[in-house]
mmCIF file of C-alpha atoms and ligand atoms in Angstrom:
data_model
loop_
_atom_site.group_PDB
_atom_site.id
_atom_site.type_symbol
_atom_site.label_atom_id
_atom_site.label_comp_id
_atom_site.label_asym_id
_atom_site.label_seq_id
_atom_site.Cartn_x
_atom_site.Cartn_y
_atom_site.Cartn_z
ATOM 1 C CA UNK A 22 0.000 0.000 0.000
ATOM 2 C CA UNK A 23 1.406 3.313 -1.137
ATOM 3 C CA UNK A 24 0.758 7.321 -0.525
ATOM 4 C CA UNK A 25 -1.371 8.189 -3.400
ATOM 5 C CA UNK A 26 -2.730 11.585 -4.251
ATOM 6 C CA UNK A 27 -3.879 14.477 -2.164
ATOM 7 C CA UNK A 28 -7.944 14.067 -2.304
ATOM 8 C CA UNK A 29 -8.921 16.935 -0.063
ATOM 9 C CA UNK A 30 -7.144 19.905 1.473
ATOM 10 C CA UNK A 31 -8.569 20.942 4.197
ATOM 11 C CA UNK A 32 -7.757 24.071 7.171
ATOM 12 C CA UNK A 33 -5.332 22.054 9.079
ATOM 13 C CA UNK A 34 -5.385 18.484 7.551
ATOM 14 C CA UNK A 35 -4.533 17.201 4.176
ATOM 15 C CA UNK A 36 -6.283 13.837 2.932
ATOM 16 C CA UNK A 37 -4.267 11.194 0.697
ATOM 17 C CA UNK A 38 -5.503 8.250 -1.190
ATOM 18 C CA UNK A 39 -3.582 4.445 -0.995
ATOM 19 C CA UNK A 40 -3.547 1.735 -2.985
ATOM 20 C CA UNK A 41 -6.554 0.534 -1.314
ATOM 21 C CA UNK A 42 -9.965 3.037 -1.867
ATOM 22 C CA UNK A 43 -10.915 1.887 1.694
ATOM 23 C CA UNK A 44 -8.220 3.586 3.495
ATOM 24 C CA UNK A 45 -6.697 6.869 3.333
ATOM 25 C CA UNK A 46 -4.046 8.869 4.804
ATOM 26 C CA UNK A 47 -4.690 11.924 7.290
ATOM 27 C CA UNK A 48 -2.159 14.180 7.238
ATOM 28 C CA UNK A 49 -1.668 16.958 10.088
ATOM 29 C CA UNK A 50 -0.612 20.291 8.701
ATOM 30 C CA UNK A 51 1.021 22.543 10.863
ATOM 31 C CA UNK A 52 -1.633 25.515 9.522
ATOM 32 C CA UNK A 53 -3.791 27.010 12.370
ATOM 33 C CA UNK A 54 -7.568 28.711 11.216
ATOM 34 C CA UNK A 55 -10.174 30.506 13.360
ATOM 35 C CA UNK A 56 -13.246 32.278 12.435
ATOM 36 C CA UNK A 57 -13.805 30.145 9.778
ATOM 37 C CA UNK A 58 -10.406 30.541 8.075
ATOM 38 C CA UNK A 59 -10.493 34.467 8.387
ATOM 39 C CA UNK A 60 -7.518 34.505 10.968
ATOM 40 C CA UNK A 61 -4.899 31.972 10.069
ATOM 41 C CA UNK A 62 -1.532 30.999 11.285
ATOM 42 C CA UNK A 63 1.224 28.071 11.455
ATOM 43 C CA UNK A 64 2.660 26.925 14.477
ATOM 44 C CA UNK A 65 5.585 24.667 14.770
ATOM 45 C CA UNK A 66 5.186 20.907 15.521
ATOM 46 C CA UNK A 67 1.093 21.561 15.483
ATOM 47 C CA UNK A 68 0.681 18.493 12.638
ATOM 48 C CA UNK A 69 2.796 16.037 15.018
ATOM 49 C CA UNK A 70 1.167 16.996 18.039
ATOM 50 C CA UNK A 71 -2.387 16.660 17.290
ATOM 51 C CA UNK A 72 -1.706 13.447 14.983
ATOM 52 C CA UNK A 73 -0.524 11.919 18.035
ATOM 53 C CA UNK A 74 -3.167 13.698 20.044
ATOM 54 C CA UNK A 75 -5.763 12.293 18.230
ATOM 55 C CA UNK A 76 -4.267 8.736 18.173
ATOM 56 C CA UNK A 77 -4.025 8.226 22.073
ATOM 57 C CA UNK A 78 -7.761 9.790 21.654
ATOM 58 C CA UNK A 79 -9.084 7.426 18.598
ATOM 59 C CA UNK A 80 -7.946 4.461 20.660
ATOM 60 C CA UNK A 81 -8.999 5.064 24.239
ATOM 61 C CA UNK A 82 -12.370 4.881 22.571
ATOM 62 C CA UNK A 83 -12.020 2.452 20.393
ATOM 63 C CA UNK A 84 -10.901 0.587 23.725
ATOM 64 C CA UNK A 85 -13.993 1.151 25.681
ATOM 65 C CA UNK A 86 -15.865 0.299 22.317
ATOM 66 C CA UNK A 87 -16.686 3.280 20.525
ATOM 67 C CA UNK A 88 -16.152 2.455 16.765
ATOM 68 C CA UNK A 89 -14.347 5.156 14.981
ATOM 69 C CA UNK A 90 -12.296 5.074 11.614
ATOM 70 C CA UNK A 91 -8.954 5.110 12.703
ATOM 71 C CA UNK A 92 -6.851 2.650 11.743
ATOM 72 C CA UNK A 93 -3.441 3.581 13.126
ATOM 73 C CA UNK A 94 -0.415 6.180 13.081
ATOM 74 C CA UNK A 95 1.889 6.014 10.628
ATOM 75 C CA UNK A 96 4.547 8.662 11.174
ATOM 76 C CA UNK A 97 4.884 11.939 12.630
ATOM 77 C CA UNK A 98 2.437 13.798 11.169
ATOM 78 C CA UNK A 99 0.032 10.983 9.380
ATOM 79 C CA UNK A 100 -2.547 8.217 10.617
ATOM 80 C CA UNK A 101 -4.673 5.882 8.277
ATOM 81 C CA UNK A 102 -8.059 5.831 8.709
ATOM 82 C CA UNK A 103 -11.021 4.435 6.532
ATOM 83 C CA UNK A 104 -12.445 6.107 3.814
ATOM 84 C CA UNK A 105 -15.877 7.758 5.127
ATOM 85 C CA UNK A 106 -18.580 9.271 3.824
ATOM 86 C CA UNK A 107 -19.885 12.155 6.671
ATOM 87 C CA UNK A 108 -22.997 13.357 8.368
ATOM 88 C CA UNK A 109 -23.286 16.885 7.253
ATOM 89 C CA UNK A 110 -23.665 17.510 10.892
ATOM 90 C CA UNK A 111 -21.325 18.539 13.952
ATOM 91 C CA UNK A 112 -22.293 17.088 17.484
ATOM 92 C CA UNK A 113 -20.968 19.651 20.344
ATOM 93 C CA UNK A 114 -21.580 18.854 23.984
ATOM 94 C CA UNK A 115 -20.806 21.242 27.003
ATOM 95 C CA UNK A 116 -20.031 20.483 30.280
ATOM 96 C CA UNK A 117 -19.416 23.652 31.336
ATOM 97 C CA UNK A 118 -20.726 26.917 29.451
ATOM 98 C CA UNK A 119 -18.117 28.585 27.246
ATOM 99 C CA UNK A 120 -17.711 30.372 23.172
ATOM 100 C CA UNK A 121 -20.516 30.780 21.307
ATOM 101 C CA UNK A 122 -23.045 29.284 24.008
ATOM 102 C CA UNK A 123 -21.894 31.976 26.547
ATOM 103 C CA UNK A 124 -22.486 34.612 23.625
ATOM 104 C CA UNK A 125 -26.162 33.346 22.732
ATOM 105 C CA UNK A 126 -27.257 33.218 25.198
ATOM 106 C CA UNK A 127 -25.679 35.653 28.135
ATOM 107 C CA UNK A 128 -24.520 32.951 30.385
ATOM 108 C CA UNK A 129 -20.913 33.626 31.784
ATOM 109 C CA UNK A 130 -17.889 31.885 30.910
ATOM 110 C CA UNK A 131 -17.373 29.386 32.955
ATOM 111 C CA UNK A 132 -20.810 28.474 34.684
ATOM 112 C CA UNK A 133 -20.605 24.605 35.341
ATOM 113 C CA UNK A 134 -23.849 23.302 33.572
ATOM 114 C CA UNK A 135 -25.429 20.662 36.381
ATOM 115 C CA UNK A 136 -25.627 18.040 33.190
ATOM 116 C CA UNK A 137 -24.065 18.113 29.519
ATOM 117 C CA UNK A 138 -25.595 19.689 26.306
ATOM 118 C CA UNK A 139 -26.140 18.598 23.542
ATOM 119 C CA UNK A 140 -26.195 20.807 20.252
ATOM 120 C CA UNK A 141 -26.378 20.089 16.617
ATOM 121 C CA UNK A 142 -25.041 22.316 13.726
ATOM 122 C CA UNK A 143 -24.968 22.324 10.473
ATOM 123 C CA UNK A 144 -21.409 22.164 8.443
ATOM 124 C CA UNK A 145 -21.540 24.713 6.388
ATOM 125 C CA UNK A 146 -18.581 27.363 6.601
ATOM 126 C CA UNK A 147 -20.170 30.209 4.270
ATOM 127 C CA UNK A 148 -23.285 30.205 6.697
ATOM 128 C CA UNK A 149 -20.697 29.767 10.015
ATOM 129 C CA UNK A 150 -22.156 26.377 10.674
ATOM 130 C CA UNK A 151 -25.480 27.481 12.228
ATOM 131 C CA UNK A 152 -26.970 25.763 15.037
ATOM 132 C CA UNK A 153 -29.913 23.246 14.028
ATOM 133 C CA UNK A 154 -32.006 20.884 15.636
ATOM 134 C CA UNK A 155 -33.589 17.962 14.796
ATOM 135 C CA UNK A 156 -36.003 18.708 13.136
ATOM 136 C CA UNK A 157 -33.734 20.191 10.338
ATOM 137 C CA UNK A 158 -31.526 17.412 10.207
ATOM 138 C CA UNK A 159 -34.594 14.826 10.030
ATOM 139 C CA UNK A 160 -36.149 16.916 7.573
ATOM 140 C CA UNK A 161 -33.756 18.132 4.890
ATOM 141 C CA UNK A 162 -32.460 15.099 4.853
ATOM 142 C CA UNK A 163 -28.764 15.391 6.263
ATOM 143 C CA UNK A 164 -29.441 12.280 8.576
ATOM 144 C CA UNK A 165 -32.234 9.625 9.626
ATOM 145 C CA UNK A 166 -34.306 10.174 12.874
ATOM 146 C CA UNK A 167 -32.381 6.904 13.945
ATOM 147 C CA UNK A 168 -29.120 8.524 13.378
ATOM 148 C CA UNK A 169 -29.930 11.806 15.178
ATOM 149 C CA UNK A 170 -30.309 9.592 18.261
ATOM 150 C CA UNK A 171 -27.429 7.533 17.476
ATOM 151 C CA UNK A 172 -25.555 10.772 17.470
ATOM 152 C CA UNK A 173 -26.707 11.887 20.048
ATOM 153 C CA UNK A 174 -25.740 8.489 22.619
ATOM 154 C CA UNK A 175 -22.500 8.063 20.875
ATOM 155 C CA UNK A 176 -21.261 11.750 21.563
ATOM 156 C CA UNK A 177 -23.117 11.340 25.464
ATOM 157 C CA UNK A 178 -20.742 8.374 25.486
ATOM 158 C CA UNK A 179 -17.570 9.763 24.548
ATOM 159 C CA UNK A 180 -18.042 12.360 27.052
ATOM 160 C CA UNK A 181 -18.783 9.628 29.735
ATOM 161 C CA UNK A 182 -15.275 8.502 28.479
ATOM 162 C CA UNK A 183 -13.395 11.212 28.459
ATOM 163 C CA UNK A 184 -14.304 13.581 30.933
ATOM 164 C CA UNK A 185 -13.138 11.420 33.428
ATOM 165 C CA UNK A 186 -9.908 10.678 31.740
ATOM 166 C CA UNK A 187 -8.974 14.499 31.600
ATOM 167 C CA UNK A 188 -10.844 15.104 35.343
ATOM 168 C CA UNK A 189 -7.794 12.470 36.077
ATOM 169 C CA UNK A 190 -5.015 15.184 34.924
ATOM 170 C CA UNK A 191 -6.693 17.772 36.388
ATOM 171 C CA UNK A 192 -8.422 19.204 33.312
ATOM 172 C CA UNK A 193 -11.249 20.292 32.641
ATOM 173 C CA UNK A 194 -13.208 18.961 29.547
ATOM 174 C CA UNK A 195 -15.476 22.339 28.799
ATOM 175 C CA UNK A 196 -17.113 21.338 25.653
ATOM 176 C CA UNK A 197 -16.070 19.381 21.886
ATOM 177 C CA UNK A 198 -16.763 18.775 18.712
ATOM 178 C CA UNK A 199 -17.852 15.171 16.917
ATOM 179 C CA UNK A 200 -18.394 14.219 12.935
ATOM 180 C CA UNK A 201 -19.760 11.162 12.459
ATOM 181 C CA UNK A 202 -20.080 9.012 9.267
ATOM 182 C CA UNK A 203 -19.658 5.469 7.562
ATOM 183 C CA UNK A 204 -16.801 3.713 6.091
ATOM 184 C CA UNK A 205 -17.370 4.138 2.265
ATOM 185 C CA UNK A 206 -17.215 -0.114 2.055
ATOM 186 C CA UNK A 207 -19.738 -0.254 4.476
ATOM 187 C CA UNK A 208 -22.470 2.314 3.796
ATOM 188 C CA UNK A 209 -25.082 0.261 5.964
ATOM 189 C CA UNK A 210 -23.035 -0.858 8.614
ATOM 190 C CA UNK A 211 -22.593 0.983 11.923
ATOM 191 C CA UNK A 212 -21.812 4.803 12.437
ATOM 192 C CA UNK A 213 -18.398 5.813 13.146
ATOM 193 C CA UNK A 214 -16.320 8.091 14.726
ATOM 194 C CA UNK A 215 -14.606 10.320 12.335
ATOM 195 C CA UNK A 216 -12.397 13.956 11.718
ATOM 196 C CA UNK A 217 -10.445 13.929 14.793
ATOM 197 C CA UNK A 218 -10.455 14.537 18.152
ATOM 198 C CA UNK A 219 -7.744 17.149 19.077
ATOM 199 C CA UNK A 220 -7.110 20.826 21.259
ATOM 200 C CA UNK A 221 -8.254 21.938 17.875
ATOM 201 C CA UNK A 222 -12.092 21.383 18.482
ATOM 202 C CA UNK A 223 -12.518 21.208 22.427
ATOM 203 C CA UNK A 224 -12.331 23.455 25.132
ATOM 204 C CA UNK A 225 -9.429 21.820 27.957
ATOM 205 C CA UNK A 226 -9.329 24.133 31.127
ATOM 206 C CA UNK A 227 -6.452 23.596 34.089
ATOM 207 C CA UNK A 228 -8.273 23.212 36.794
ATOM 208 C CA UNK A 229 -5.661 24.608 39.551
ATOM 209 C CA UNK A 230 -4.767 27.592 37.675
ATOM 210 C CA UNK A 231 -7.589 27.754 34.901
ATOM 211 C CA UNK A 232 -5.602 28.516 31.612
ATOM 212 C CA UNK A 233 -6.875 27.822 28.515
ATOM 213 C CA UNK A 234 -4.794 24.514 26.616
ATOM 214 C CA UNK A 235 -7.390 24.475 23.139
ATOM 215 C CA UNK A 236 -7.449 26.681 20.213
ATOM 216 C CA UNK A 237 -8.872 29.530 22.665
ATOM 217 C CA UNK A 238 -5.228 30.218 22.839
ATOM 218 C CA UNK A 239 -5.141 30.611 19.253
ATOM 219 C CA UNK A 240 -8.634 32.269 18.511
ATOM 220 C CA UNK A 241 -7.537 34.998 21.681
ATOM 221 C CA UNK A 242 -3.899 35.958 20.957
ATOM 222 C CA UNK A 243 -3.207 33.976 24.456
ATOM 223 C CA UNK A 244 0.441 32.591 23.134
ATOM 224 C CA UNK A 245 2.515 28.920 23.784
ATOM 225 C CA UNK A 246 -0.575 27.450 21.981
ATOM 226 C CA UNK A 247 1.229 24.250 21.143
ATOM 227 C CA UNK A 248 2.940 23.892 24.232
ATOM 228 C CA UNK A 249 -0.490 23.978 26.280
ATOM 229 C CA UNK A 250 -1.646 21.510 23.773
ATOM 230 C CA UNK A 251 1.467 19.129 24.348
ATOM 231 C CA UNK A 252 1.002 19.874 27.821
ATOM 232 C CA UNK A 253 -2.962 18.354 27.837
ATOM 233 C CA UNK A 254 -1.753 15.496 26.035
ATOM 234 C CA UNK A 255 1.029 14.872 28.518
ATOM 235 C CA UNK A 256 -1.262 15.441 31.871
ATOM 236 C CA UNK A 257 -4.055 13.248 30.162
ATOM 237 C CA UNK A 258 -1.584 10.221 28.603
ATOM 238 C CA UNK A 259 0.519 10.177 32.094
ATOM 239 C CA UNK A 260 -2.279 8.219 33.571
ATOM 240 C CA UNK A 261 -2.969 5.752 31.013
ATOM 241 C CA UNK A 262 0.365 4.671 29.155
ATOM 242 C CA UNK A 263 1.330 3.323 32.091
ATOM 243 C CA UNK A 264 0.318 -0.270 29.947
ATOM 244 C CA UNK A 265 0.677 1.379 26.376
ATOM 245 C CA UNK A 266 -2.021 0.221 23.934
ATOM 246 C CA UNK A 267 -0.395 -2.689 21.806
ATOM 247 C CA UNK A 268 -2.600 -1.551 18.677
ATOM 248 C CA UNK A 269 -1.964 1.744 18.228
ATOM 249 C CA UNK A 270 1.070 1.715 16.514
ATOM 250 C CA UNK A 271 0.549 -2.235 15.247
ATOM 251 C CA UNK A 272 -3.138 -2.197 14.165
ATOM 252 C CA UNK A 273 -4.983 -5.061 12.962
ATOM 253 C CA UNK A 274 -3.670 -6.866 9.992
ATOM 254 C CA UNK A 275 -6.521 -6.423 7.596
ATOM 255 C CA UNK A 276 -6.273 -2.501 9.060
ATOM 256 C CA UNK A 277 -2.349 -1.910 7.810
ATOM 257 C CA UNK A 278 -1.335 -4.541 5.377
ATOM 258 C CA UNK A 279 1.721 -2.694 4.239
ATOM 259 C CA UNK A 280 2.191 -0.304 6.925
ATOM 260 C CA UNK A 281 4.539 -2.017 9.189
ATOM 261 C CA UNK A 282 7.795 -1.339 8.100
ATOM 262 C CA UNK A 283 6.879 2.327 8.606
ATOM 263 C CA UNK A 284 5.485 1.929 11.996
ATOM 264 C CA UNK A 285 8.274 -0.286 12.972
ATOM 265 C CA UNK A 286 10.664 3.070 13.008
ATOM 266 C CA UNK A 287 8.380 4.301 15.472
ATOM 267 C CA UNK A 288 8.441 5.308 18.884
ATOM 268 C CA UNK A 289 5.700 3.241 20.514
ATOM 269 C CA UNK A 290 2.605 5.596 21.312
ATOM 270 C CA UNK A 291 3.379 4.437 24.908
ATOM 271 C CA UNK A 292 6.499 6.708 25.525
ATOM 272 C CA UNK A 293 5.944 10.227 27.027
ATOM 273 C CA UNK A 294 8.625 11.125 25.028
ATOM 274 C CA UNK A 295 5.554 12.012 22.239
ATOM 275 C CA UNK A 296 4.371 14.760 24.389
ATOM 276 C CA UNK A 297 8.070 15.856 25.795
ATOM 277 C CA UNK A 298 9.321 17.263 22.171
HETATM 278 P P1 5GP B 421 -18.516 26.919 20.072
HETATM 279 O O1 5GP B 421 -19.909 26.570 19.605
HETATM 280 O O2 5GP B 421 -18.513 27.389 21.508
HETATM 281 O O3 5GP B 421 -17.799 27.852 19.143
HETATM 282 O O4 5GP B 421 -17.675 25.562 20.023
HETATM 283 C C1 5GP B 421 -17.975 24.482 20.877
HETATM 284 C C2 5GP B 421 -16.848 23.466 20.803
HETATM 285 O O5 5GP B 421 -16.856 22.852 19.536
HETATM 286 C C3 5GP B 421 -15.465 24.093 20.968
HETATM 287 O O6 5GP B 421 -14.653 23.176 21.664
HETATM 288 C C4 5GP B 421 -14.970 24.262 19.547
HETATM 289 O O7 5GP B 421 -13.566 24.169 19.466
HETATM 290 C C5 5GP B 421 -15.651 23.108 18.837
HETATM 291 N N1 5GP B 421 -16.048 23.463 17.465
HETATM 292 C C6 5GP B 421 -17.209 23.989 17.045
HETATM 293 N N2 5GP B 421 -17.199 24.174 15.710
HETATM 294 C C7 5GP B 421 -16.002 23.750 15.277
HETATM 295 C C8 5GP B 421 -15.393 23.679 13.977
HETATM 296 O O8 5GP B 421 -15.968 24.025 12.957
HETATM 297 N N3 5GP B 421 -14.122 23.185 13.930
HETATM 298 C C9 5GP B 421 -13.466 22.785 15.059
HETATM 299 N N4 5GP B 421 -12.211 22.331 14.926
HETATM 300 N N5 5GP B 421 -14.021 22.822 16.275
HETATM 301 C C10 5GP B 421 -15.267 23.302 16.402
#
């Protein structure tokens, strides 16, 4: 299986094809956007940090069974994941109120909700991916009533998941982001976990002192962005690489025929080191 060509440039990610149409390769640019790509930026060692970011992510859930379409790293700044086809949608849930909740609706920054929300929008970056409900989604067709619920427990249940593994370093999780879809081979089979999960699209608060270490830092001119990032992944991996993951860097055979001379070069996802650069 080889790098093919770039199929889709995104704001901070480039996607490759392989050899095989099920898989492709997610590359982590070191570019930085906010406001919907009116204020960008690049910051040094961004694509390496949230590629392994997202990996220790992708596979603590994966690991407490959410299915999602990573497959596994494959160097520095690139993973292989399976070929989706996304929900038009974005899943956001809030534990504590913050952005563009705390602007709608006039609640200070900060106020601990006493259970999580849930909000839908739509993905749509000319119309700054307006909030929708249900209804909409149901409706015009972006996703089936059973899939708006399936959304809906799935993003409940990575939140179950990793609020306490962040509470653990002493971090709060404020509020993320999910995309969901289905692996292109398997357009009936189960919904999956896609994008990525990253500083990029959640809110991470230190609890002792209460600075920012997400793309706040970035969107508010706060500084050391990456370092606050490296530092969440550090607090929140100390705890639980203890007994590294065997599959993150190996993967399942089916998952990386191909891949394992590359990965073989590679420190083991296990090592702090990552998150010590
Ligand atoms: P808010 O609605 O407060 O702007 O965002 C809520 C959470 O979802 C934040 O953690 C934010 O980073 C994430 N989020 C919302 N929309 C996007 C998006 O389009 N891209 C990314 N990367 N994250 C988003």
């Amino acid at each position: 299986m080889n790098k093919g060509q770039e199929l889709y440039r995104g704001k901070a990610k480039t996607v490759y094809a392989t050899d095989d149409p099920n898989w492709v390769i997610m590359h982590y640019r070191d570019d930085v956007s906010a406001f919907d790509g009116a204020k960008i930026a690049q910051l040094e060692k961004k694509g390496e940090t949230n590629n392994y970011f997202n990996a220790f992510i992708m596979q603590k859930l994966e690991n407490e069974g959410v299915k999602t379409h990573f497959g596994k790293i494959l160097n520095e700044r690139e993973s292989l994941v399976r070929t989706m086809k996304m929900l038009k949608v974005e899943c956001v849930v809030r534990n504590i109120c913050a952005g563009s909740m705390s602007k709608r609706l006039g609640i200070e920054e900060g106020t601990r909700l006493p259970e999580p929300i849930f909000e839908f929008f739509y993905k749509n970056d000319a119309l700054h991916d307006p909030m929708v409900n249900d209804d909409h989604i149901r409706v015009l067709g972006w996703a089936s009533e059973d899939d708006v619920q399936r959304m809906r427990i799935k993003t409940r249940r990575v939140n179950n998941i990793l609020k306490p593994l962040f509470e653990a370093a002493d971090i709060d999780l404020v509020d993320y982001k999910l995309e969901f879809g289905r692996a292109a081979d398997d357009p009936s089979g189960p919904l999956l976990l896609g994008d990525e999960f990253t500083p990029d699209g959640c809110r991470l608060w230190d609890k002792k002192t209460g600075e920012k270490m997400d793309k706040d830092r970035f969107r508010r001119d706060l500084g050391s962005v990456i370092d606050f990032y490296r530092e969440a992944a550090r607090a929140a991996s100390a705890f639980h690489f203890k007994n590294p993951p065997e599959t993150l860097m190996n993967g399942t055979p089916q998952q990386t025929a191909g891949y394992s001379s590359a990965s073989n070069n590679l420190p083991r996802m296990g090592e702090q080191k990552f998150f010590c650069i």
